[in-house]
Coordinates of C-alpha atoms in Angstrom, one line a residue:
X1 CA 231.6 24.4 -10.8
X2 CA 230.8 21.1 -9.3
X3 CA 229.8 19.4 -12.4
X4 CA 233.3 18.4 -13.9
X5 CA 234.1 14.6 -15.3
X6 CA 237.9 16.2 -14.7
X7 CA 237.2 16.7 -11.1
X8 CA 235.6 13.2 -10.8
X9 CA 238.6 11.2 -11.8
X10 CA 240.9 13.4 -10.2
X11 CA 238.7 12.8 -6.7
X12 CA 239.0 9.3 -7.5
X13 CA 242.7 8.6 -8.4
X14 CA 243.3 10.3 -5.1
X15 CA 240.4 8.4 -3.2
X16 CA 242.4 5.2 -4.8
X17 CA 245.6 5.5 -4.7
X18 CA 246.9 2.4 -3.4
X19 CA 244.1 0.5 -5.0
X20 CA 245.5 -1.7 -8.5
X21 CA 244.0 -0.1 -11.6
X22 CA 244.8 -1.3 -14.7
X23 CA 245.9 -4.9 -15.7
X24 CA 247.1 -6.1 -18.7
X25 CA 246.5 -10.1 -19.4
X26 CA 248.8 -12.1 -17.7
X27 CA 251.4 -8.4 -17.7
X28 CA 251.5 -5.8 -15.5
X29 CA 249.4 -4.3 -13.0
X30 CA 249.3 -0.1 -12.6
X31 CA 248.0 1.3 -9.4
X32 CA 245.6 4.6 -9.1
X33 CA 249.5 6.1 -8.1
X34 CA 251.3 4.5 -10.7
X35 CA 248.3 5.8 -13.3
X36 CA 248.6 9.2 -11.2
X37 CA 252.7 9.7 -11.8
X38 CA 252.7 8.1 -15.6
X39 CA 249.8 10.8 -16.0
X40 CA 251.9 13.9 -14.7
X41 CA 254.8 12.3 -16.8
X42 CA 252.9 12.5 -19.9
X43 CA 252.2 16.4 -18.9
X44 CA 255.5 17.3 -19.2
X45 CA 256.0 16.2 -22.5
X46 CA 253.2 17.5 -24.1
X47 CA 254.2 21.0 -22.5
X48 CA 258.2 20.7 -23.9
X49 CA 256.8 19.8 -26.9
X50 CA 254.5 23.2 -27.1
X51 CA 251.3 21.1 -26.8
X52 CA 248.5 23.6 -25.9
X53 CA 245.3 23.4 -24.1
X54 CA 242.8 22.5 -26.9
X55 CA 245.2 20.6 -29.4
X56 CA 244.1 17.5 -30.8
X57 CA 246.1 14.7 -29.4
X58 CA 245.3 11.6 -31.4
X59 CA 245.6 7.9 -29.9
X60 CA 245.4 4.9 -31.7
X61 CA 245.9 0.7 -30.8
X62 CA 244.1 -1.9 -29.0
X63 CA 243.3 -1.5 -25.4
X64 CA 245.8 -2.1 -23.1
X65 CA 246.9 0.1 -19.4
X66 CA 248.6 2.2 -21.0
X67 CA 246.0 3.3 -23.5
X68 CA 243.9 4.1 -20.8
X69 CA 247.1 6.2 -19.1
X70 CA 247.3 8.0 -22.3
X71 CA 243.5 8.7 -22.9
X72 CA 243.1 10.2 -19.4
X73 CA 246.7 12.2 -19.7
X74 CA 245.3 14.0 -22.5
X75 CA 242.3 15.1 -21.0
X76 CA 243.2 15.9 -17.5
X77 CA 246.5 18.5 -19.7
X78 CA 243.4 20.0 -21.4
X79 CA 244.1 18.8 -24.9
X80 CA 241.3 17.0 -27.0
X81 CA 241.5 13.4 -27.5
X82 CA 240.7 11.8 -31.1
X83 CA 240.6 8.3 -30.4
X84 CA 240.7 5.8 -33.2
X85 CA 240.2 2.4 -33.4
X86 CA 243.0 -0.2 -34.0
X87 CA 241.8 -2.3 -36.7
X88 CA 240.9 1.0 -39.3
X89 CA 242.9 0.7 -42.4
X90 CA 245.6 3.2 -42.6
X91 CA 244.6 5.0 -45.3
X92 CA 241.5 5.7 -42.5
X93 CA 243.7 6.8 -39.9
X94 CA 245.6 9.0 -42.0
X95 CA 242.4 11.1 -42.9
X96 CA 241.2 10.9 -39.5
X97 CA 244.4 12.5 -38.2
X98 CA 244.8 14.7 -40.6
X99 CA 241.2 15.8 -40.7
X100 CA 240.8 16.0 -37.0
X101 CA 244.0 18.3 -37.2
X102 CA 246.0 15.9 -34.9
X103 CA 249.7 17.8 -33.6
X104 CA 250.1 14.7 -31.9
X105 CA 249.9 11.0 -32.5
X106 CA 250.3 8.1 -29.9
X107 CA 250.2 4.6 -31.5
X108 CA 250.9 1.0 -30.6
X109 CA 253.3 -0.4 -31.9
X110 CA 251.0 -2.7 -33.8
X111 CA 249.1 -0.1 -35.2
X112 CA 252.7 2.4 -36.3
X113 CA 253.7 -0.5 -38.5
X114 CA 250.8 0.5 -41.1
X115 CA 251.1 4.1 -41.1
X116 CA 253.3 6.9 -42.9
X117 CA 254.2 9.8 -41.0
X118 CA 254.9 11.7 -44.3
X119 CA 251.0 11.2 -45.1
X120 CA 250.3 13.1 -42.1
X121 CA 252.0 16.5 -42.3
X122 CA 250.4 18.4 -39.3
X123 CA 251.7 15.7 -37.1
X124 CA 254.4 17.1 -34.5
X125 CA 255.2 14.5 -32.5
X126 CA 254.7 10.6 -32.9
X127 CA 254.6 8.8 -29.8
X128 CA 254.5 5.1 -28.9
X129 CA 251.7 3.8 -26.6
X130 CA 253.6 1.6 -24.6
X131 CA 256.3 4.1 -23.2
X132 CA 255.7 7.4 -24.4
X133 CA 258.8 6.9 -26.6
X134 CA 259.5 9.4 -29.9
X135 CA 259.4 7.2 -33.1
X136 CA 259.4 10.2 -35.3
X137 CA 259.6 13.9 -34.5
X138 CA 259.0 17.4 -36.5
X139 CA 260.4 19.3 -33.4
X140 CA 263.9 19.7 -32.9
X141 CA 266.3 17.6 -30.2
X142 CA 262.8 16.1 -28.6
X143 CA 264.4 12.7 -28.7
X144 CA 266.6 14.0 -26.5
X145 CA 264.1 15.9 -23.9
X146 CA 262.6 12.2 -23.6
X147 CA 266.0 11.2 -22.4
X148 CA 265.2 13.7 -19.8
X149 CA 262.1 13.2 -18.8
X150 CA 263.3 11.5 -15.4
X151 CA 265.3 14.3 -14.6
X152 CA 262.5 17.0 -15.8
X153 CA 259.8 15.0 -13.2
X154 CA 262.5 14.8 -10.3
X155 CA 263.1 18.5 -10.8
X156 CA 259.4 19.4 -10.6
X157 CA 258.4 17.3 -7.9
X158 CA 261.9 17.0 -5.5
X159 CA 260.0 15.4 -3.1
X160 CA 257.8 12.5 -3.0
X161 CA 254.8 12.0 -5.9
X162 CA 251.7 12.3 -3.1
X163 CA 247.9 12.7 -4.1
X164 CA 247.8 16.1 -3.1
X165 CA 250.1 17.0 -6.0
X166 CA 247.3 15.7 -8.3
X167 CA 245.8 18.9 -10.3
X168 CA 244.3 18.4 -13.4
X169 CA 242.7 21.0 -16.0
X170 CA 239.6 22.7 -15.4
X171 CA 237.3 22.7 -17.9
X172 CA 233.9 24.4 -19.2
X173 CA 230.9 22.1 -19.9
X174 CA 230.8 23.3 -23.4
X175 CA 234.5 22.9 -23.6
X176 CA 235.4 19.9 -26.2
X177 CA 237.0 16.9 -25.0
X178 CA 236.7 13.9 -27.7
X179 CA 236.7 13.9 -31.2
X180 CA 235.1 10.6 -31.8
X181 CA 235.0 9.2 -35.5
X182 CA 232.7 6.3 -35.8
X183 CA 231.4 5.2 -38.9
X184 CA 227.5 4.4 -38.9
X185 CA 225.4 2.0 -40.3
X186 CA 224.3 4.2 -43.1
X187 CA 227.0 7.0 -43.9
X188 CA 230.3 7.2 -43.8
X189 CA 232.7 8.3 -40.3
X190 CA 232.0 12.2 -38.7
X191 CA 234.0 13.5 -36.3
X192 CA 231.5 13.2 -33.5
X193 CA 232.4 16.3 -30.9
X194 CA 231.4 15.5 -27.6
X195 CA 231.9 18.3 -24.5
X196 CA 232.9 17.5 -21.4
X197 CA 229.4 17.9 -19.9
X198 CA 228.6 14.8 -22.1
X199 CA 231.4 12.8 -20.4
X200 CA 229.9 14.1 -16.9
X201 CA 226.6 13.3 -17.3
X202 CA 227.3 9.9 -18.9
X203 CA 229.7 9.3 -15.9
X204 CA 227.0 10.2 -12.6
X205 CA 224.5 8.4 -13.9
X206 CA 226.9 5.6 -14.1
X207 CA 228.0 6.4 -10.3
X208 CA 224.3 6.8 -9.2
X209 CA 222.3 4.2 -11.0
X210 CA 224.7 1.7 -10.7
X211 CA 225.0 1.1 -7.2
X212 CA 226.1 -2.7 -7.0
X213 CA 229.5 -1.3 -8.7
X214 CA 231.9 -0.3 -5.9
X215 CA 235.3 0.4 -5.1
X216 CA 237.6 -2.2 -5.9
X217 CA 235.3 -4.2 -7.9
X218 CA 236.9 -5.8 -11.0
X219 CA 236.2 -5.7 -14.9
X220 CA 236.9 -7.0 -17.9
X221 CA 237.3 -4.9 -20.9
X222 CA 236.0 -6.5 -23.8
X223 CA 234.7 -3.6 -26.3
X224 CA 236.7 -1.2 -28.3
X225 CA 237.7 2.2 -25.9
X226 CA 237.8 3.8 -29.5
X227 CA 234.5 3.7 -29.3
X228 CA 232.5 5.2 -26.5
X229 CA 230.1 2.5 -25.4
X230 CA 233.2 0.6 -24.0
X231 CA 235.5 3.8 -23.1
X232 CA 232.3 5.1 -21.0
X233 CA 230.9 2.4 -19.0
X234 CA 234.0 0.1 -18.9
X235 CA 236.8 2.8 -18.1
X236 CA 235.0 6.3 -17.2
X237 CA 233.0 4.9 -15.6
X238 CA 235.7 1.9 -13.8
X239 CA 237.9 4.8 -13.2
X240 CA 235.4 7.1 -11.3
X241 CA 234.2 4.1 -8.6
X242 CA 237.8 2.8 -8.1
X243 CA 237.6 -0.4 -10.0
X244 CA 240.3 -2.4 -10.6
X245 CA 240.3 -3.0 -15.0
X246 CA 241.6 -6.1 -16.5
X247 CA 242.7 -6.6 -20.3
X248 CA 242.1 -9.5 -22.8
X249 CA 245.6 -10.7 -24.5
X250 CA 246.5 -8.4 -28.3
X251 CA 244.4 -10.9 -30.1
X252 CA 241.2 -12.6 -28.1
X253 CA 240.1 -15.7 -28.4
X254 CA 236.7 -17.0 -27.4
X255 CA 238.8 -19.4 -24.4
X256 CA 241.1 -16.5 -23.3
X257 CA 237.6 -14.5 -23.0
X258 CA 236.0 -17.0 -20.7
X259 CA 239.1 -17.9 -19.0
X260 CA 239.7 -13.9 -17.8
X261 CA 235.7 -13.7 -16.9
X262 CA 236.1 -16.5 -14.7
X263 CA 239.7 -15.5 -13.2
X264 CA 238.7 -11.8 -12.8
X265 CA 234.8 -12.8 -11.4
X266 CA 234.0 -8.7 -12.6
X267 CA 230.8 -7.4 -11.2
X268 CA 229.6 -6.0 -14.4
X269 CA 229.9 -6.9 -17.7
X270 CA 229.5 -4.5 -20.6
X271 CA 228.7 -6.5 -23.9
X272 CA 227.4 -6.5 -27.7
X273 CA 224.2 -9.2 -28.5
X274 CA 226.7 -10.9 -30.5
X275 CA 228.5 -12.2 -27.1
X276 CA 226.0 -13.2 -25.4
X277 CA 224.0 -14.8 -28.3
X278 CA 227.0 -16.8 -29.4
X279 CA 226.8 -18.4 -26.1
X280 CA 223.5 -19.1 -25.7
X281 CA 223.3 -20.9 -29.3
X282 CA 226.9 -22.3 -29.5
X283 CA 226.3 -23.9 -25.5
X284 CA 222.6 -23.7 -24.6
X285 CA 220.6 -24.2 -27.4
X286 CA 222.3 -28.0 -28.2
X287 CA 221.6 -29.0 -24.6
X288 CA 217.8 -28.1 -25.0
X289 CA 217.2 -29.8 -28.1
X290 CA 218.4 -33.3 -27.0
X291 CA 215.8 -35.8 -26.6
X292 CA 215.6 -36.0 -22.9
X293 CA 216.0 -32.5 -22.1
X294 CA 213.1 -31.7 -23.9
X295 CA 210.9 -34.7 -22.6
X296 CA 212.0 -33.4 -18.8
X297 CA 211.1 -29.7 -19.9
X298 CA 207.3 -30.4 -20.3
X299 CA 206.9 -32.7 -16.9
X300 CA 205.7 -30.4 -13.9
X301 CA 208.6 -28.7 -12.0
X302 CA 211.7 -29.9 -14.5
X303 CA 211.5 -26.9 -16.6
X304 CA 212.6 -24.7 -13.3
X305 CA 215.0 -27.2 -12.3
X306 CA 216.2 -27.4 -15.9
X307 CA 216.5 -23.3 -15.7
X308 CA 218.1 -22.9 -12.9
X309 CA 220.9 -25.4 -13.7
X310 CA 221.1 -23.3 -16.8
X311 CA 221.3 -19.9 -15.3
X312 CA 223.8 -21.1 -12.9
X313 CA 225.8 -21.8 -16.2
X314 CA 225.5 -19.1 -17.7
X315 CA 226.7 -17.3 -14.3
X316 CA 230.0 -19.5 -13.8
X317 CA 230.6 -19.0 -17.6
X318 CA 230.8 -14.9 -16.8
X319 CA 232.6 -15.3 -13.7
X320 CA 229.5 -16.2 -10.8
X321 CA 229.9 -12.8 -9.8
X322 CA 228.5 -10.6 -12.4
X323 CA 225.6 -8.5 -10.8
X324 CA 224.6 -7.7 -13.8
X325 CA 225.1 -7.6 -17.8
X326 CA 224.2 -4.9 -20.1
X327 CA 223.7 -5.5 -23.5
X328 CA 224.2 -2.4 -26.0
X329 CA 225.3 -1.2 -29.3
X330 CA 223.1 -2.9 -31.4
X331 CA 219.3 -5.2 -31.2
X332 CA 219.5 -8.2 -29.8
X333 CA 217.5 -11.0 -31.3
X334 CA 213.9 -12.0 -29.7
X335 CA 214.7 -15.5 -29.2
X336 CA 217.4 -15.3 -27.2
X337 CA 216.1 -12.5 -25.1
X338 CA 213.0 -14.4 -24.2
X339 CA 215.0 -17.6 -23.7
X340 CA 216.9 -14.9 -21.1
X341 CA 214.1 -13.9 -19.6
X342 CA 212.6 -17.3 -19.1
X343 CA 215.7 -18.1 -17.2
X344 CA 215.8 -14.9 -15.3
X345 CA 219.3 -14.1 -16.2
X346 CA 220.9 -11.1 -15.0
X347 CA 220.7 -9.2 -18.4
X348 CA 219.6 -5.5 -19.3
X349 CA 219.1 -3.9 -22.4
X350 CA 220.5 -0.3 -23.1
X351 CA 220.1 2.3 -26.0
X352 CA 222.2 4.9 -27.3
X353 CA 224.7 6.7 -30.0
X354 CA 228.1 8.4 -29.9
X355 CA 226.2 11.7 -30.6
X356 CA 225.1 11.0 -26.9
X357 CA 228.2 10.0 -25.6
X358 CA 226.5 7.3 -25.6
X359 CA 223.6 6.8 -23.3
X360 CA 220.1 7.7 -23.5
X361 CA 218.0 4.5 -22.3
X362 CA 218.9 2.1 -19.4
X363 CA 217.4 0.1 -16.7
X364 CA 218.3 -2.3 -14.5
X365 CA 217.6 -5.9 -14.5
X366 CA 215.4 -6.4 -12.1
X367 CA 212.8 -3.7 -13.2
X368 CA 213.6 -3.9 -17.0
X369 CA 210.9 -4.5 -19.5
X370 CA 211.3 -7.1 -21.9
X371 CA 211.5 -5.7 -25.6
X372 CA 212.4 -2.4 -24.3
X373 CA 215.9 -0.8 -24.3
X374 CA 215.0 0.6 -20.9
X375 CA 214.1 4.2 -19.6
X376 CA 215.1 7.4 -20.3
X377 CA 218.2 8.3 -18.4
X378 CA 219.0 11.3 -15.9
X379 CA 219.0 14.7 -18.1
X380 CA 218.2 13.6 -21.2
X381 CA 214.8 13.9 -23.0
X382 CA 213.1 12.1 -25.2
X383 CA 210.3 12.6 -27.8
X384 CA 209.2 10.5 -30.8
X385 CA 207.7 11.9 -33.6
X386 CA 204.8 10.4 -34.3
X387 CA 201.0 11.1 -33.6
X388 CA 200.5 8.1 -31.4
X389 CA 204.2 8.0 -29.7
X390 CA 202.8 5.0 -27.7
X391 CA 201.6 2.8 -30.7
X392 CA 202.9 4.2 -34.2
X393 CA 206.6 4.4 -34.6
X394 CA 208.6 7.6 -35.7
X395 CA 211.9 8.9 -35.0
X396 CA 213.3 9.1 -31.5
X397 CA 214.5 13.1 -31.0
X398 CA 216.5 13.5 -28.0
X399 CA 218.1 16.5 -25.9
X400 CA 219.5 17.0 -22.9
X401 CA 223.5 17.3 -21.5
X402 CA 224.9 14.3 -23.0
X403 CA 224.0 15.7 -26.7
X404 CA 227.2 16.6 -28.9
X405 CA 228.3 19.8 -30.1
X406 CA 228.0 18.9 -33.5
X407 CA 230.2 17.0 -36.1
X408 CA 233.6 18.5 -36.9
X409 CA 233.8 20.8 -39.7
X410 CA 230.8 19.6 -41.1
X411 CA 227.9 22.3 -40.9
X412 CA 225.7 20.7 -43.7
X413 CA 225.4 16.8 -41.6
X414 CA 225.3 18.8 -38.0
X415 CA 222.9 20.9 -39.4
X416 CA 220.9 17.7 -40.8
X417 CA 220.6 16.0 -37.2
X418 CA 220.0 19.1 -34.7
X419 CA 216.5 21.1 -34.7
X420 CA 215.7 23.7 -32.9
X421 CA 215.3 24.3 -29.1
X422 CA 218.3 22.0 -28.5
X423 CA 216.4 18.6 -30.0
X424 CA 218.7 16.1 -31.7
X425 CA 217.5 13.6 -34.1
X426 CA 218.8 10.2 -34.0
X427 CA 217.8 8.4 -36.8
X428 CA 216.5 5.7 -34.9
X429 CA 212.8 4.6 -35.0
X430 CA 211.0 4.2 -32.0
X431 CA 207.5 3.9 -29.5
X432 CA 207.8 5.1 -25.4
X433 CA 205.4 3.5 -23.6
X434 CA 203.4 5.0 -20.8
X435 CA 205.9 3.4 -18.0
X436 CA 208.6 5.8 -19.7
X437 CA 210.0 2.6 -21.4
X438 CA 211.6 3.0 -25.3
X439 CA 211.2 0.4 -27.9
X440 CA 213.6 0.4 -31.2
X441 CA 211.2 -0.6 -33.9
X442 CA 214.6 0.0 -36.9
X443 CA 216.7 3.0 -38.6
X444 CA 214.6 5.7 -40.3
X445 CA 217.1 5.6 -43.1
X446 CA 217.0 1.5 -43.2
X447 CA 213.0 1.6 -43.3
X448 CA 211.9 0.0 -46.8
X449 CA 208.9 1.6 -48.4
X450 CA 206.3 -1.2 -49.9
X451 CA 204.7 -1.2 -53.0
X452 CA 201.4 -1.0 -51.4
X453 CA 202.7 1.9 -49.1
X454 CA 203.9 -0.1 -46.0
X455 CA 206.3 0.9 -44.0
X456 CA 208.6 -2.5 -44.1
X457 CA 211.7 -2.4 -40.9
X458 CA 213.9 -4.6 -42.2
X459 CA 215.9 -5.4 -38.7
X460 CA 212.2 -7.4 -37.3
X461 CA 212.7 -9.2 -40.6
X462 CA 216.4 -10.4 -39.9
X463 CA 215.7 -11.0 -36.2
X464 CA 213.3 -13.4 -37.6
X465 CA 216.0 -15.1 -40.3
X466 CA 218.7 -15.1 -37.3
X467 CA 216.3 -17.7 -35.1
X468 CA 216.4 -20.5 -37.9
X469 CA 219.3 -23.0 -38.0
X470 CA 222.4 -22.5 -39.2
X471 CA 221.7 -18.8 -39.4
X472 CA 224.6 -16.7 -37.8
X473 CA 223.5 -13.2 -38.9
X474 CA 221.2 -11.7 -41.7
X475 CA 220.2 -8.5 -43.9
X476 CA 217.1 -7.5 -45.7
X477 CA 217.4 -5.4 -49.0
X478 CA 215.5 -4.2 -51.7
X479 CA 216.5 -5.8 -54.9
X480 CA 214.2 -4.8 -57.9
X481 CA 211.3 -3.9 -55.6
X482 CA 211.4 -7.4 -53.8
X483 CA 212.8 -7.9 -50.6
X484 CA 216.1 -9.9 -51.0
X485 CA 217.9 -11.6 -47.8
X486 CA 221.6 -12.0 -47.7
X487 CA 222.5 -14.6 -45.3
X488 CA 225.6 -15.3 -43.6
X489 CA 225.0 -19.6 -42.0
X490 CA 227.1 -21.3 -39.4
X491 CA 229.1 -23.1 -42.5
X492 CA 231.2 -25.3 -39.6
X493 CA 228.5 -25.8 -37.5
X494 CA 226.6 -27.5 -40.8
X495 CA 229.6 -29.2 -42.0
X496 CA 229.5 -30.5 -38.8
X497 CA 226.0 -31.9 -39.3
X498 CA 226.5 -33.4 -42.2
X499 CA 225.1 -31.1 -44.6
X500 CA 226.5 -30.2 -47.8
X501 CA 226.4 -26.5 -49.6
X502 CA 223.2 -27.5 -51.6
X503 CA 221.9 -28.7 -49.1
X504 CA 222.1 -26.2 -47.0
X505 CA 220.9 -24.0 -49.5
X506 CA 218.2 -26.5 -49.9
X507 CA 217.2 -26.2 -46.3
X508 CA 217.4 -22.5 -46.2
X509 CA 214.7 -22.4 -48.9
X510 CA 212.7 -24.7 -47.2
X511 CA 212.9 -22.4 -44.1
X512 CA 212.1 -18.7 -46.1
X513 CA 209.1 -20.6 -47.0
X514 CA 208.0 -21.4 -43.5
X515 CA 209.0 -18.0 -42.4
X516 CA 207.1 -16.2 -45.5
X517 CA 203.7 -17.5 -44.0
X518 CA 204.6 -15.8 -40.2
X519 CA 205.2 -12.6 -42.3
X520 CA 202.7 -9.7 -43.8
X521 CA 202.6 -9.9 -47.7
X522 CA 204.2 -6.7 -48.3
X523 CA 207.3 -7.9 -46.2
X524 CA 207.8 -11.4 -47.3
X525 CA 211.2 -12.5 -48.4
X526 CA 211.3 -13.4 -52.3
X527 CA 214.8 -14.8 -52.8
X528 CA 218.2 -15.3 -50.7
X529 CA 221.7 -15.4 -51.3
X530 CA 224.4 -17.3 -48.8
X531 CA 227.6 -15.4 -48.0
X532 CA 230.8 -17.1 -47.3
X533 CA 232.3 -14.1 -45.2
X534 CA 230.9 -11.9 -42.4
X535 CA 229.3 -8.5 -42.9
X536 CA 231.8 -5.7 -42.5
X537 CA 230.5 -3.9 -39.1
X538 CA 231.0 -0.5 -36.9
X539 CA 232.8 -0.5 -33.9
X540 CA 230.0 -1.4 -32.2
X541 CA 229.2 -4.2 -34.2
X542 CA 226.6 -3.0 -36.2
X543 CA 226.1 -4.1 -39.6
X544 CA 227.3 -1.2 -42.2
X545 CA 224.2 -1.3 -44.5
X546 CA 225.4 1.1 -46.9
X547 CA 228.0 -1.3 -48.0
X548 CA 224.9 -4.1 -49.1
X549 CA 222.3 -1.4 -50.6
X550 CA 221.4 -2.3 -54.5
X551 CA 222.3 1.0 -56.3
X552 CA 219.9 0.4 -58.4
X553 CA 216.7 -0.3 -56.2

């Protein structure tokens, strides 16, 4: 069977093997043979612990080398990894181990400090991240067989560790490989099963449609591996081409961010809108509205010159080596994508879930349609049901091999999502134009229905709200049959300028009011209310709607 993601990375770590891997900031660097050995290490404590092919192996903390050694050592022994991210509460990571039926945990050190082995019973064996190290164990003497792991890997391999000794589990497409909870915009977290044919399919298209990524090439991981946008496209697929991976300090800043883009120069950058959009308004924006800048901008043959300065900015600010920079995991807002565009800044726009592993809509930059979240991707279909797919929205249904199995122990919601003939809804609202290019028009379950029988998406609302000053981020809710906007401002940024809470709230109405005459009737804002903290948000940065719902609308 040629089609393995196992086979892939084993290929590669061998292909590699005196190429670096894995660097931590300003730490350590692991090479494709130090990942190789640390791997095989691992192996041999799972198996004198009684770890069996199929056992959920859960792994928890911030992303670092040896997460990633850990991630792939579970995998290639043939157990099931359940990754979690760092910043879940405890009480969340105690259900999800528990409910994922974890025999092992791996955590940070960071992350152990919050959690109670005696509130997760099924737990064998608690490992740290950073060494592999016991801090608690239900099986007997296995602090001591880590004393002897040394001694254990000398035995088994007397002679020197050499890539051909590298032979890693074989697995089934069907066969499970990740447990991935994620909690969605408008339900609570599933256990998201995804089979390794997922992890392939994800992983070749990567390797084939990605061809400006090569071996030795650098990255920067800057989204949660918890979560599979980052774990596929920054480390599958980094692993797979031979890249060399670098790591942002425990606790990024905005500086330490930059400063790694631009030390690392990686050829492609994996990013949420809210990166990229913080930029642009924070550094761009400012520059454009100054007096002369805008004079210059309408005399014949500034406005390129003006651009190009620009892009070049944008470029040195992401390392002047970036190919290319894909934007994912949630919309991103219209201004700043035509501003983008106008520039002809090497961005791209990409679609997809967890259910798909993630991807189901990419393309790159140079061929991408604005507004779009590209083209369907290799073995995946996609249908939207609708009687004009082209014109009228309806809900994007998808199949193909980088569908999941289902959710974990949860007939009722798996059997809510899959339909017959191996279709999957998503949930996600969409058109697919005759080019083969998908738009998002909004979430099926976050469409409002109007009074007047008007289907109202509140996300074209708030992409609206997020263009006028001192917005940072926006939702739209129903609130006693009136649409009611809960707005999150810049409060620094108009401190800055001056402006004090009324009248910032004072401007803000002023605003709704000039927005309320670019919108239909039905979908015009009635009232407002400022926020002084953030939305709480998914791991990939999506607003969790649920939270801001009026129970009683």
């Amino acid at each position: 069977m040629d089609n393995r993601f196992l086979r892939l990375i084993e290929l590669s770590i061998k292909a590699h093997w005196e190429l670096p891997a894995l660097t931590d900031y300003k730490a350590n660097t692991f090479y494709y043979k130090d990942v190789a050995r640390e791997i095989a290490k691992m192996h041999l404590l799972f198996e004198q612990a009684g770890i069996r092919k199929g056992d959920r192996i859960a792994l928890v903390g911030r992303n670092s080398s040896r997460w990633v050694i850990n991630f792939f050592s579970i995998l290639t022994y043939g157990a099931v990894a359940v990754p979690i991210l760092h910043d879940f509460k405890a009480e969340n990571i105690h259900h999800i181990v528990n409910h994922s039926e974890a025999r092992v945990l791996i955590a940070a050190v960071q992350s152990r400090e919050h959690l109670s082995e005696q509130a997760m019973p099924g737990v064998q064996l608690f490992l740290t991240v950073e060494d592999g190290k016991p801090f608690h164990s239900r099986i007997a003497d296995f602090e001591y067989v880590y004393a002897q792991l040394d001694a254990l890997f000398a035995k088994k391999y007397p002679e020197a560790f050499a890539p051909e000794q590298v032979s890693y589990h074989v697995e089934q497409p069907d066969e499970l490989a990740i447990l991935n909870y994620t909690s969605g915009t408008t339900g609570f977290s599933k256990g998201v099963m995804l089979p390794y044919r997922s992890l392939w399919s994800n992983t070749q298209y990567a390797y084939d449609c990605l061809p400006f990524v090569r071996s030795g090439d650098r990255f920067v991981s800057m989204l949660p591996m918890a979560h599979m946008y980052g774990l596929a496209f920054e480390i599958l697929n980094g692993i797979n081409k031979g890249c060399h991976i670098h790591f942002l300090p425990r606790i990024p800043n905005p500086k330490s961010v930059i400063e790694s883009l631009q030390r690392n120069r990686p050829t492609l950058i994996i990013a949420v809108p809210l990166i990229i959009e913080k930029i642009v308004r924070n550094n761009v924006f400012p520059v454009l509205r100054k007096p002369l800048i805008r004079t210059l901008y309408r005399l014949p043959g500034f406005k390129q010159i003006i651009n190009r300065k620009i892009r070049r900015q944008l470029d040195d600010a992401f390392g002047g080596n970036c190919f290319e920079l894909v934007i994912g995991g949630a919309a991103i807002n219209r201004e700043i994508e035509t501003f983008l565009r106008s520039i002809r800044f090497r961005y791209t726009v990409g679609y997809g879930l967890t259910e798909c592993g993630p991807l189901v809509a990419y393309e790159q930059w140079d061929t991408f349609k604005q507004g779009s979240v590209g083209r369907i991707v290799d073995r995946m279909e996609v249908k939207i049901d609708s009687v004009d797919p082209e014109n009228v929205a309806g809900e994007i249904v998808v199949r193909g091999m980088n569908n999941m199995l289902g959710y974990y122990k949860n007939p009722e919601a798996t059997a809510e999502i899959m339909q017959g003939g191996g279709w999957m809804r998503t949930g996600d609202l969409g058109t697919l134009d005759r080019d083969g290019f998908l738009y998002i028009r909004g979430r099926s379950k976050t469409m409002i229905l109007g009074s007047n029988g008007q289907n109202i998406y509140p996300e074209e609302i708030e992409s609206l709200l997020n263009e006028l000053p001192y917005v940072f981020e926006s939702l739209v809710i129903r609130r006693k049959d009136h649409l009611h906007a809960l707005v999150f401002p810049e409060w620094e940024k108009a401190k800055d300028g001056g402006l004090s809470d009324d009248d910032l709230t004072g401007l803000m109405r002023e605003d709704l009011k000039q927005l309320n005459q670019r919108l239909p009737v039905y979908s015009k804002i009635a009232d407002f209310e400022l926020r002084r903290e953030g939305f709480e948000k998914t791991p990939k940065q999506s607003i969790k709607r649920f939270l801001y719902q009026d129970k009683n609308s």
